[in-house]
Tab-separated table of C-alpha atoms and ligand atoms in Angstrom:
chain	number	residue	atom	x	y	z
C	16	UNK	CA	15.608	-29.270	-25.518
C	17	UNK	CA	13.755	-28.554	-22.306
C	18	UNK	CA	10.472	-30.370	-21.706
C	19	UNK	CA	9.159	-27.642	-19.387
C	20	UNK	CA	6.502	-25.388	-20.861
C	21	UNK	CA	7.058	-21.674	-20.237
C	22	UNK	CA	3.982	-19.707	-19.126
C	23	UNK	CA	4.909	-16.016	-19.468
C	24	UNK	CA	3.661	-14.066	-16.475
C	25	UNK	CA	2.867	-17.408	-14.793
C	26	UNK	CA	-0.596	-17.147	-16.377
C	27	UNK	CA	-2.910	-19.855	-14.979
C	28	UNK	CA	-0.043	-21.380	-12.948
C	29	UNK	CA	-1.043	-21.834	-9.260
C	30	UNK	CA	1.758	-20.810	-6.904
C	31	UNK	CA	0.012	-21.452	-3.577
C	32	UNK	CA	-3.172	-22.721	-1.983
C	33	UNK	CA	-4.953	-19.754	-0.455
C	34	UNK	CA	-8.151	-19.218	1.523
C	35	UNK	CA	-7.932	-15.423	1.694
C	36	UNK	CA	-9.968	-14.297	-1.318
C	37	UNK	CA	-11.669	-15.615	-4.435
C	38	UNK	CA	-12.376	-14.210	-7.897
C	39	UNK	CA	-14.753	-15.497	-10.550
C	40	UNK	CA	-13.480	-13.450	-13.489
C	41	UNK	CA	-16.426	-14.295	-15.736
C	42	UNK	CA	-19.129	-13.369	-13.230
C	43	UNK	CA	-17.484	-10.210	-11.819
C	44	UNK	CA	-17.391	-11.859	-8.401
C	45	UNK	CA	-14.816	-11.002	-5.726
C	46	UNK	CA	-15.087	-12.439	-2.210
C	47	UNK	CA	-12.912	-11.893	0.875
C	48	UNK	CA	-13.058	-15.073	2.980
C	49	UNK	CA	-16.313	-15.955	1.191
C	50	UNK	CA	-18.057	-12.577	1.589
C	51	UNK	CA	-18.841	-10.458	-1.507
C	52	UNK	CA	-16.709	-7.330	-1.664
C	53	UNK	CA	-19.750	-5.196	-2.543
C	54	UNK	CA	-21.362	-6.243	0.761
C	55	UNK	CA	-18.207	-5.450	2.710
C	56	UNK	CA	-17.832	-2.036	1.024
C	57	UNK	CA	-21.437	-1.220	1.945
C	58	UNK	CA	-21.853	-2.827	5.393
C	59	UNK	CA	-18.367	-3.243	6.890
C	60	UNK	CA	-15.407	-0.951	7.514
C	61	UNK	CA	-11.676	-1.211	6.860
C	62	UNK	CA	-10.823	-2.322	10.407
C	63	UNK	CA	-13.396	-5.134	10.408
C	64	UNK	CA	-12.525	-6.221	6.851
C	65	UNK	CA	-8.837	-6.324	7.793
C	66	UNK	CA	-9.571	-8.593	10.741
C	67	UNK	CA	-11.638	-10.825	8.443
C	68	UNK	CA	-8.750	-11.090	5.974
C	69	UNK	CA	-6.136	-11.729	8.651
C	70	UNK	CA	-8.109	-14.111	10.847
C	71	UNK	CA	-10.503	-15.807	8.423
C	72	UNK	CA	-13.790	-14.893	10.156
C	73	UNK	CA	-15.662	-11.730	11.089
C	74	UNK	CA	-14.634	-10.490	14.551
C	75	UNK	CA	-16.865	-10.556	17.609
C	76	UNK	CA	-17.750	-7.125	18.991
C	77	UNK	CA	-14.993	-7.464	21.601
C	78	UNK	CA	-12.392	-8.656	19.101
C	79	UNK	CA	-13.143	-5.717	16.820
C	80	UNK	CA	-13.055	-3.200	19.679
C	81	UNK	CA	-9.683	-4.575	20.890
C	82	UNK	CA	-8.218	-4.632	17.369
C	83	UNK	CA	-9.420	-1.088	16.714
C	84	UNK	CA	-7.804	0.003	20.003
C	85	UNK	CA	-4.501	-1.607	19.036
C	86	UNK	CA	-4.528	0.106	15.619
C	87	UNK	CA	-5.258	3.512	17.181
C	88	UNK	CA	-2.498	2.937	19.766
C	89	UNK	CA	0.136	2.180	17.108
C	90	UNK	CA	-0.511	5.088	14.720
C	91	UNK	CA	2.341	7.292	15.862
C	92	UNK	CA	5.786	6.936	14.280
C	93	UNK	CA	9.134	7.288	16.042
C	94	UNK	CA	10.805	10.686	15.743
C	95	UNK	CA	13.812	9.045	14.076
C	96	UNK	CA	11.560	7.640	11.379
C	97	UNK	CA	9.942	11.067	10.940
C	98	UNK	CA	13.426	12.599	10.606
C	99	UNK	CA	14.361	9.941	8.077
C	100	UNK	CA	11.263	10.785	6.023
C	101	UNK	CA	12.180	14.467	6.259
C	102	UNK	CA	15.550	13.704	4.634
C	103	UNK	CA	14.022	11.998	1.609
C	104	UNK	CA	14.044	14.094	-1.586
C	105	UNK	CA	10.810	16.081	-1.811
C	106	UNK	CA	10.695	15.456	-5.566
C	107	UNK	CA	10.725	11.674	-5.054
C	108	UNK	CA	7.528	9.709	-5.572
C	109	UNK	CA	5.611	9.034	-2.316
C	110	UNK	CA	5.576	5.307	-3.151
C	111	UNK	CA	9.368	5.280	-2.955
C	112	UNK	CA	9.165	7.166	0.346
C	113	UNK	CA	6.668	4.611	1.644
C	114	UNK	CA	8.794	1.679	0.525
C	115	UNK	CA	11.977	3.127	2.039
C	116	UNK	CA	10.208	4.030	5.309
C	117	UNK	CA	8.683	0.585	5.711
C	118	UNK	CA	12.051	-1.070	5.041
C	119	UNK	CA	13.619	1.253	7.636
C	120	UNK	CA	10.806	0.521	10.113
C	121	UNK	CA	12.135	-3.036	10.278
C	122	UNK	CA	15.252	-1.647	11.972
C	123	UNK	CA	13.218	-0.147	14.834
C	124	UNK	CA	11.318	-3.257	15.904
C	125	UNK	CA	12.471	-6.782	16.749
C	126	UNK	CA	10.747	-8.880	14.081
C	127	UNK	CA	13.374	-11.218	12.692
C	128	UNK	CA	12.009	-14.323	14.375
C	129	UNK	CA	9.006	-15.064	12.171
C	130	UNK	CA	8.274	-18.250	14.138
C	131	UNK	CA	7.146	-15.987	16.999
C	132	UNK	CA	3.387	-15.535	16.562
C	133	UNK	CA	3.180	-12.716	19.113
C	134	UNK	CA	5.868	-10.723	17.347
C	135	UNK	CA	4.245	-11.413	13.953
C	136	UNK	CA	0.921	-10.063	15.228
C	137	UNK	CA	2.602	-6.949	16.663
C	138	UNK	CA	4.297	-6.312	13.303
C	139	UNK	CA	0.984	-6.809	11.519
C	140	UNK	CA	-0.775	-4.238	13.710
C	141	UNK	CA	2.112	-1.770	13.441
C	142	UNK	CA	2.272	-1.957	9.668
C	143	UNK	CA	-1.464	-1.470	9.176
C	144	UNK	CA	-1.605	1.333	11.754
C	145	UNK	CA	1.500	3.245	10.620
C	146	UNK	CA	1.290	3.200	6.804
C	147	UNK	CA	-1.235	6.096	6.671
C	148	UNK	CA	0.913	8.112	9.118
C	149	UNK	CA	4.048	7.622	7.002
C	150	UNK	CA	2.212	8.563	3.824
C	151	UNK	CA	0.634	11.688	5.350
C	152	UNK	CA	3.940	12.678	7.020
C	153	UNK	CA	5.792	12.561	3.684
C	154	UNK	CA	3.023	14.606	2.050
C	155	UNK	CA	3.432	17.339	4.723
C	156	UNK	CA	7.216	17.233	5.034
C	157	UNK	CA	7.862	17.483	1.316
C	158	UNK	CA	6.178	20.908	1.371
C	159	UNK	CA	8.101	21.984	4.459
C	160	UNK	CA	5.159	21.536	6.856
C	161	UNK	CA	5.211	19.632	10.127
C	162	UNK	CA	3.360	16.290	10.031
C	163	UNK	CA	-0.069	16.331	11.662
C	164	UNK	CA	-0.236	14.073	14.714
C	165	UNK	CA	-2.682	11.166	14.341
C	166	UNK	CA	-5.849	11.355	16.424
C	167	UNK	CA	-6.934	8.409	18.552
C	168	UNK	CA	-10.581	9.482	18.549
C	169	UNK	CA	-10.981	8.995	14.791
C	170	UNK	CA	-11.293	5.735	12.866
C	171	UNK	CA	-8.711	4.608	10.298
C	172	UNK	CA	-10.261	6.384	7.292
C	173	UNK	CA	-11.155	9.632	9.080
C	174	UNK	CA	-7.751	9.827	10.765
C	175	UNK	CA	-5.951	9.478	7.425
C	176	UNK	CA	-8.016	12.351	6.006
C	177	UNK	CA	-7.294	14.376	9.152
C	178	UNK	CA	-3.530	13.816	8.831
C	179	UNK	CA	-3.653	14.987	5.180
C	180	UNK	CA	-5.894	18.034	5.508
C	181	UNK	CA	-6.063	18.882	9.237
C	182	UNK	CA	-9.841	18.767	9.068
C	183	UNK	CA	-12.356	16.008	9.676
C	184	UNK	CA	-14.139	14.517	6.682
C	185	UNK	CA	-17.911	14.792	6.383
C	186	UNK	CA	-19.693	11.486	7.168
C	187	UNK	CA	-20.255	10.872	3.431
C	188	UNK	CA	-16.605	11.500	2.518
C	189	UNK	CA	-15.447	9.341	5.452
C	190	UNK	CA	-17.622	6.491	4.197
C	191	UNK	CA	-16.251	6.838	0.655
C	192	UNK	CA	-12.602	6.705	1.828
C	193	UNK	CA	-13.384	3.747	4.082
C	194	UNK	CA	-15.133	1.893	1.231
C	195	UNK	CA	-12.182	2.597	-1.111
C	196	UNK	CA	-9.858	1.027	1.479
C	197	UNK	CA	-12.139	-2.013	1.748
C	198	UNK	CA	-12.278	-2.394	-2.048
C	199	UNK	CA	-8.481	-2.284	-2.393
C	200	UNK	CA	-7.646	-4.436	0.633
C	201	UNK	CA	-7.113	-7.763	-1.130
C	202	UNK	CA	-7.128	-9.361	-4.585
C	203	UNK	CA	-5.870	-12.976	-4.728
C	204	UNK	CA	-2.438	-13.693	-6.254
C	205	UNK	CA	-1.707	-10.323	-7.878
C	206	UNK	CA	1.885	-9.277	-8.606
C	207	UNK	CA	2.558	-7.413	-5.332
C	208	UNK	CA	1.001	-10.142	-3.192
C	209	UNK	CA	3.063	-12.771	-4.992
C	210	UNK	CA	6.160	-10.616	-4.514
C	211	UNK	CA	5.412	-10.381	-0.767
C	212	UNK	CA	4.871	-14.147	-0.556
C	213	UNK	CA	8.168	-14.823	-2.371
C	214	UNK	CA	10.023	-12.547	0.061
C	215	UNK	CA	8.130	-14.054	2.999
C	216	UNK	CA	9.079	-17.561	1.855
C	217	UNK	CA	12.733	-16.768	2.639
C	218	UNK	CA	11.615	-16.062	6.248
C	219	UNK	CA	12.573	-12.405	5.803
C	220	UNK	CA	11.108	-10.021	8.399
C	221	UNK	CA	7.593	-8.631	7.746
C	222	UNK	CA	8.783	-5.069	7.112
C	223	UNK	CA	10.990	-6.370	4.302
C	224	UNK	CA	8.064	-8.432	2.990
C	225	UNK	CA	5.784	-5.379	2.852
C	226	UNK	CA	8.473	-3.138	1.414
C	227	UNK	CA	8.984	-5.677	-1.416
C	228	UNK	CA	5.232	-5.716	-2.070
C	229	UNK	CA	5.067	-1.900	-2.067
C	230	UNK	CA	7.892	-1.792	-4.622
C	231	UNK	CA	6.012	-4.178	-6.872
C	232	UNK	CA	2.813	-2.151	-6.606
C	233	UNK	CA	4.533	0.997	-7.947
C	234	UNK	CA	4.578	-0.185	-11.577
C	235	UNK	CA	2.150	1.301	-14.137
C	236	UNK	CA	0.930	-2.177	-15.123
C	237	UNK	CA	-0.158	-2.694	-11.478
C	238	UNK	CA	-1.096	-0.079	-8.834
C	239	UNK	CA	0.618	2.780	-10.653
C	240	UNK	CA	-2.083	2.714	-13.344
C	241	UNK	CA	-4.482	4.837	-11.241
C	242	UNK	CA	-2.262	7.914	-11.682
C	243	UNK	CA	-1.767	7.282	-15.370
C	244	UNK	CA	-5.520	7.092	-15.973
C	245	UNK	CA	-5.852	10.768	-15.042
C	246	UNK	CA	-2.837	11.700	-17.200
C	247	UNK	CA	-4.523	9.866	-20.076
C	248	UNK	CA	-7.928	11.491	-19.551
C	249	UNK	CA	-6.281	14.918	-19.449
C	250	UNK	CA	-4.419	14.129	-22.660
C	251	UNK	CA	-7.692	13.105	-24.354
C	252	UNK	CA	-9.062	16.412	-23.103
C	253	UNK	CA	-12.727	16.310	-24.138
C	254	UNK	CA	-15.514	13.977	-25.177
C	255	UNK	CA	-15.210	14.854	-28.896
C	256	UNK	CA	-11.575	13.783	-28.895
C	257	UNK	CA	-12.228	10.454	-27.134
C	258	UNK	CA	-13.053	8.304	-30.180
C	259	UNK	CA	-10.173	9.478	-32.428
C	260	UNK	CA	-7.721	9.262	-29.492
C	261	UNK	CA	-8.761	5.701	-28.632
C	262	UNK	CA	-8.836	4.578	-32.302
C	263	UNK	CA	-5.288	5.886	-32.715
C	264	UNK	CA	-4.064	4.269	-29.458
C	265	UNK	CA	-5.637	0.897	-30.334
C	266	UNK	CA	-4.176	1.044	-33.870
C	267	UNK	CA	-0.743	1.663	-32.350
C	268	UNK	CA	-1.342	-1.209	-29.885
C	269	UNK	CA	-0.938	1.139	-26.914
C	270	UNK	CA	-2.253	-0.050	-23.547
C	271	UNK	CA	-5.241	2.005	-22.388
C	272	UNK	CA	-4.637	2.648	-18.679
C	273	UNK	CA	-7.279	1.375	-16.255
C	274	UNK	CA	-8.490	-1.281	-18.705
C	275	UNK	CA	-7.869	-5.010	-18.936
C	276	UNK	CA	-7.143	-7.619	-16.307
C	277	UNK	CA	-5.498	-11.019	-16.167
C	278	UNK	CA	-8.475	-12.552	-14.342
C	279	UNK	CA	-11.546	-10.425	-15.122
C	280	UNK	CA	-12.952	-10.776	-18.604
C	281	UNK	CA	-15.885	-8.549	-17.639
C	282	UNK	CA	-15.995	-5.212	-15.803
C	283	UNK	CA	-14.105	-5.400	-12.510
C	284	UNK	CA	-16.790	-5.437	-9.740
C	285	UNK	CA	-14.701	-2.914	-7.788
C	286	UNK	CA	-14.936	-0.438	-10.692
C	287	UNK	CA	-18.738	-0.725	-10.542
C	288	UNK	CA	-18.800	-0.013	-6.775
C	289	UNK	CA	-16.337	2.865	-7.236
C	290	UNK	CA	-18.675	4.458	-9.758
C	291	UNK	CA	-21.539	4.334	-7.245
C	292	UNK	CA	-19.240	5.882	-4.644
C	293	UNK	CA	-18.187	8.568	-7.111
C	294	UNK	CA	-21.798	9.771	-7.295
C	295	UNK	CA	-21.779	10.225	-3.481
C	296	UNK	CA	-18.539	12.212	-3.643
C	297	UNK	CA	-19.788	14.409	-6.473
C	298	UNK	CA	-22.937	15.236	-4.487
C	299	UNK	CA	-20.568	17.136	-2.151
C	300	UNK	CA	-17.732	18.192	-4.435
C	301	UNK	CA	-19.496	18.783	-7.737
C	302	UNK	CA	-19.284	16.526	-10.777
C	303	UNK	CA	-15.918	16.857	-12.546
C	304	UNK	CA	-15.881	17.017	-16.363
C	305	UNK	CA	-13.232	14.290	-16.264
C	306	UNK	CA	-15.820	11.843	-14.917
C	307	UNK	CA	-18.151	12.365	-17.891
C	308	UNK	CA	-15.157	11.881	-20.170
C	309	UNK	CA	-14.232	8.663	-18.345
C	310	UNK	CA	-17.763	7.289	-18.815
C	311	UNK	CA	-17.515	8.078	-22.537
C	312	UNK	CA	-14.076	6.397	-22.747
C	313	UNK	CA	-15.577	3.301	-21.108
C	314	UNK	CA	-18.463	3.294	-23.624
C	315	UNK	CA	-16.129	3.540	-26.627
C	316	UNK	CA	-13.669	0.997	-25.219
C	317	UNK	CA	-16.503	-1.455	-24.534
C	318	UNK	CA	-17.492	-1.275	-28.213
C	319	UNK	CA	-13.919	-1.698	-29.464
C	320	UNK	CA	-12.192	-3.998	-26.959
C	321	UNK	CA	-15.130	-5.409	-24.958
C	322	UNK	CA	-15.349	-8.393	-27.337
C	323	UNK	CA	-11.706	-9.213	-26.332
C	324	UNK	CA	-12.728	-9.149	-22.647
C	325	UNK	CA	-11.101	-5.784	-21.946
C	326	UNK	CA	-13.143	-3.637	-19.533
C	327	UNK	CA	-12.409	-1.083	-16.773
C	328	UNK	CA	-10.412	-2.407	-13.822
C	329	UNK	CA	-10.210	-1.023	-10.257
C	330	UNK	CA	-7.797	1.725	-11.285
C	331	UNK	CA	-10.072	3.372	-13.851
C	332	UNK	CA	-12.427	5.262	-11.512
C	333	UNK	CA	-10.462	5.393	-8.218
C	334	UNK	CA	-8.256	8.337	-9.241
C	335	UNK	CA	-11.239	10.458	-10.256
C	336	UNK	CA	-12.706	9.980	-6.773
C	337	UNK	CA	-9.420	10.800	-5.027
C	338	UNK	CA	-8.905	13.879	-7.195
C	339	UNK	CA	-12.420	15.109	-6.353
C	340	UNK	CA	-11.484	14.739	-2.663
C	341	UNK	CA	-8.477	17.014	-3.218
C	342	UNK	CA	-5.890	14.253	-2.859
C	343	UNK	CA	-2.685	14.815	-4.883
C	344	UNK	CA	-2.252	12.460	-7.833
C	345	UNK	CA	0.946	10.821	-6.639
C	346	UNK	CA	-0.791	9.736	-3.407
C	347	UNK	CA	-3.283	7.526	-5.276
C	348	UNK	CA	-0.995	4.470	-5.327
C	349	UNK	CA	0.128	4.967	-1.695
C	350	UNK	CA	-3.574	4.862	-0.722
C	351	UNK	CA	-3.826	1.566	-2.620
C	352	UNK	CA	-0.874	0.337	-0.496
C	353	UNK	CA	-2.446	1.580	2.765
C	354	UNK	CA	-5.399	-0.677	1.964
C	355	UNK	CA	-3.574	-3.621	0.360
C	356	UNK	CA	-1.230	-4.030	3.321
C	357	UNK	CA	-4.128	-5.958	4.907
C	358	UNK	CA	-4.156	-8.503	2.078
C	359	UNK	CA	-0.357	-8.696	1.866
C	360	UNK	CA	-0.135	-9.492	5.573
C	361	UNK	CA	-2.939	-12.068	5.382
C	362	UNK	CA	-0.990	-13.818	2.599
C	363	UNK	CA	2.292	-13.527	4.506
C	364	UNK	CA	0.758	-15.186	7.589
C	365	UNK	CA	-0.779	-17.877	5.355
C	366	UNK	CA	2.561	-18.436	3.600
C	367	UNK	CA	4.316	-19.035	6.905
C	368	UNK	CA	1.972	-21.874	7.900
C	369	UNK	CA	3.296	-24.437	5.401
C	370	UNK	CA	6.239	-22.476	4.085
C	371	UNK	CA	8.601	-23.683	1.411
C	372	UNK	CA	10.994	-21.199	-0.195
C	373	UNK	CA	9.939	-20.204	-3.732
C	374	UNK	CA	12.506	-21.477	-6.164
C	375	UNK	CA	11.011	-21.902	-9.630
C	376	UNK	CA	12.693	-23.301	-12.720
C	377	UNK	CA	13.930	-21.487	-15.809
C	378	UNK	CA	14.256	-22.526	-19.426
C	379	UNK	CA	17.860	-21.912	-20.303
C	380	UNK	CA	18.302	-20.485	-23.801
C	381	UNK	CA	21.955	-19.403	-23.582
C	382	UNK	CA	25.182	-20.914	-24.885
C	383	UNK	CA	26.859	-23.945	-23.282
C	384	UNK	CA	30.325	-25.415	-23.245
C	385	UNK	CA	32.126	-22.271	-24.392
C	386	UNK	CA	35.912	-22.027	-24.290
C	387	UNK	CA	37.460	-19.258	-22.155
C	388	UNK	CA	39.662	-17.064	-24.377
C	389	UNK	CA	42.288	-15.205	-22.315
C	390	UNK	CA	41.943	-11.405	-22.499
C	391	UNK	CA	45.362	-11.060	-24.175
C	392	UNK	CA	44.147	-13.240	-27.081
C	393	UNK	CA	40.932	-11.274	-27.594
C	394	UNK	CA	40.861	-8.386	-30.077
Q	3	LIG	C1	-4.190	-3.818	-10.931
Q	3	LIG	O1	-3.733	-8.743	-10.778
Q	3	LIG	C2	-4.417	-7.996	-10.033
Q	3	LIG	O2	-5.263	-8.467	-9.339
Q	3	LIG	C3	-4.072	-6.525	-10.047
Q	3	LIG	C4	-5.099	-5.588	-9.389
Q	3	LIG	C5	-5.135	-5.787	-7.872
Q	3	LIG	O3	-6.140	-5.393	-7.250
Q	3	LIG	O4	-4.137	-6.230	-7.309
Q	3	LIG	O5	-6.396	-5.759	-9.923
Q	3	LIG	C6	-4.686	-4.100	-9.567
Q	3	LIG	O6	-3.009	-3.920	-11.133
Q	3	LIG	C7	-5.130	-3.427	-12.064
Q	3	LIG	C8	-4.442	-3.323	-13.414
Q	3	LIG	C9	-3.883	-1.941	-13.652
Q	3	LIG	N1	-3.133	-1.860	-14.914
Q	3	LIG	C10	-3.599	-1.205	-16.002
Q	3	LIG	O7	-4.713	-0.690	-16.032
Q	3	LIG	C11	-2.629	-1.135	-17.140
Q	3	LIG	C12	-3.325	-1.431	-18.460
Q	3	LIG	N2	-3.699	-2.827	-18.468
Q	3	LIG	C13	-2.832	-3.777	-18.913
Q	3	LIG	O8	-1.547	-3.498	-19.329
Q	3	LIG	C14	-3.203	-5.244	-18.819
Q	3	LIG	O9	-4.542	-5.422	-19.117
Q	3	LIG	C15	-2.841	-5.917	-17.486
Q	3	LIG	C16	-1.414	-5.651	-17.061
Q	3	LIG	C17	-3.783	-5.416	-16.376
Q	3	LIG	C18	-3.046	-7.439	-17.639
Q	3	LIG	O10	-2.019	-7.946	-18.438
Q	3	LIG	P1	-2.051	-9.403	-19.093
Q	3	LIG	O11	-3.010	-10.288	-18.406
Q	3	LIG	O12	-0.637	-9.868	-19.196
Q	3	LIG	O13	-2.643	-9.128	-20.522
Q	3	LIG	P2	-1.834	-8.757	-21.830
Q	3	LIG	O14	-1.039	-7.545	-21.607
Q	3	LIG	O15	-1.063	-9.988	-22.282
Q	3	LIG	O16	-2.982	-8.453	-22.844
Q	3	LIG	C19	-3.732	-9.481	-23.515
Q	3	LIG	C20	-4.318	-8.875	-24.761
Q	3	LIG	C21	-3.250	-8.205	-25.627
Q	3	LIG	O17	-3.726	-8.207	-26.966
Q	3	LIG	P3	-3.167	-9.288	-28.036
Q	3	LIG	O18	-1.670	-9.081	-28.091
Q	3	LIG	O19	-3.537	-10.640	-27.501
Q	3	LIG	O20	-3.860	-8.924	-29.316
Q	3	LIG	O21	-5.225	-7.807	-24.404
Q	3	LIG	C22	-4.716	-6.556	-24.876
Q	3	LIG	C23	-3.224	-6.785	-25.140
Q	3	LIG	O22	-2.726	-5.886	-26.062
Q	3	LIG	N3	-4.870	-5.576	-23.768
Q	3	LIG	C24	-5.064	-4.278	-23.903
Q	3	LIG	C25	-5.158	-3.769	-22.620
Q	3	LIG	N4	-5.028	-4.760	-21.726
Q	3	LIG	C26	-4.832	-5.866	-22.434
Q	3	LIG	N5	-5.160	-3.525	-24.998
Q	3	LIG	C27	-5.353	-2.190	-24.798
Q	3	LIG	N6	-5.455	-1.637	-23.581
Q	3	LIG	C28	-5.359	-2.400	-22.476
Q	3	LIG	N7	-5.432	-1.840	-21.270
């Protein structure tokens, strides 16, 4: 008998020392490099927050201006990559397109030597700068439209909106998109970050690392939940149906999408900020009925499963905001990835500092010492 204790899902098992972000799951506290995420969503911007995550401290004015310049400079994608995206099936999920494109991107740039700090930084900038372009290009190409060229005179959030809709966002909408990117940029040792760190620990190139992390984010238990929340709310349909629908789902032990978290046993602080942001969006777009239904679902769920520590997570309100902005449902998780690439890369760079390949143990439960019966003697 093995003496090793199995912890399914590695619950409470540390897999690395990290200084990137911190969660207090009982006090609804999330900090990036020691700064509360609510403060960053309000006061900072995606570019500055990304620098903070990657470098450990807030940038000086010059550092931020230079970094912003580099990001703007690297937004365009090579025509071969655009052609590759064009060949992907238009019915395929944009997350698969993003994952495939990022993996392919690794073939365009020399990045195999991960001991080269200059090359690692160039890959970091390229990945952060190009993910929105790839996502927007797939969105256009799958409908037979030409991709919209990125604009150097717009910031990261406004340029992404521009590439999707060929119009500039209002200042309020720009701020909401930017704050959503900040809120999704990093979240300690979640599944996709761990996946990226595992891949990074083999000294694989950064494009492979990020493509592995994107693949992990696709699942409905992780980033994919934001799409499923809207499917669920539409299935519930109206406020009167919310209580019977939830009672039935809980009785059948179904997972309610957008609720529950391994670390938070209270409401995810990001969900609270997203609700504030939603009010700003609705001031321009009108208040969708789905939002009132979501608030009612939260109220009922808090009564039923709140005592078990199950509350809304980041995915519960994000989709409602994106839908109000006119963003297609299957782009919700790619937007998560466009933001989280900052955190993934911060963890990858951290992993490389004192790297040791991940190679955990298993508890073997199979047969041993079996005889080989030749095929001719088997029935
Ligand atoms: C993200 O880790 C991160 O940081 C991720 C993330 C990030 O920023 O990177 O925050 C982003 O992935 C958010 C999560 C999105 N997923 C969902 O909304 C899917 C629905 N939620 C879950 O399936 C679940 O809560 C998880 C996956 C988020 C957490 O899974 P755990 O920690 O393994 O918890 P569990 O499935 O073992 O549940 C523990 C108990 C169970 O009940 P018992 O068997 O003990 O009686 O809580 C119940 C579960 O049935 N439960 C739920 C529930 N979530 C947990 N019951 C109903 N609905 C739910 N959503």
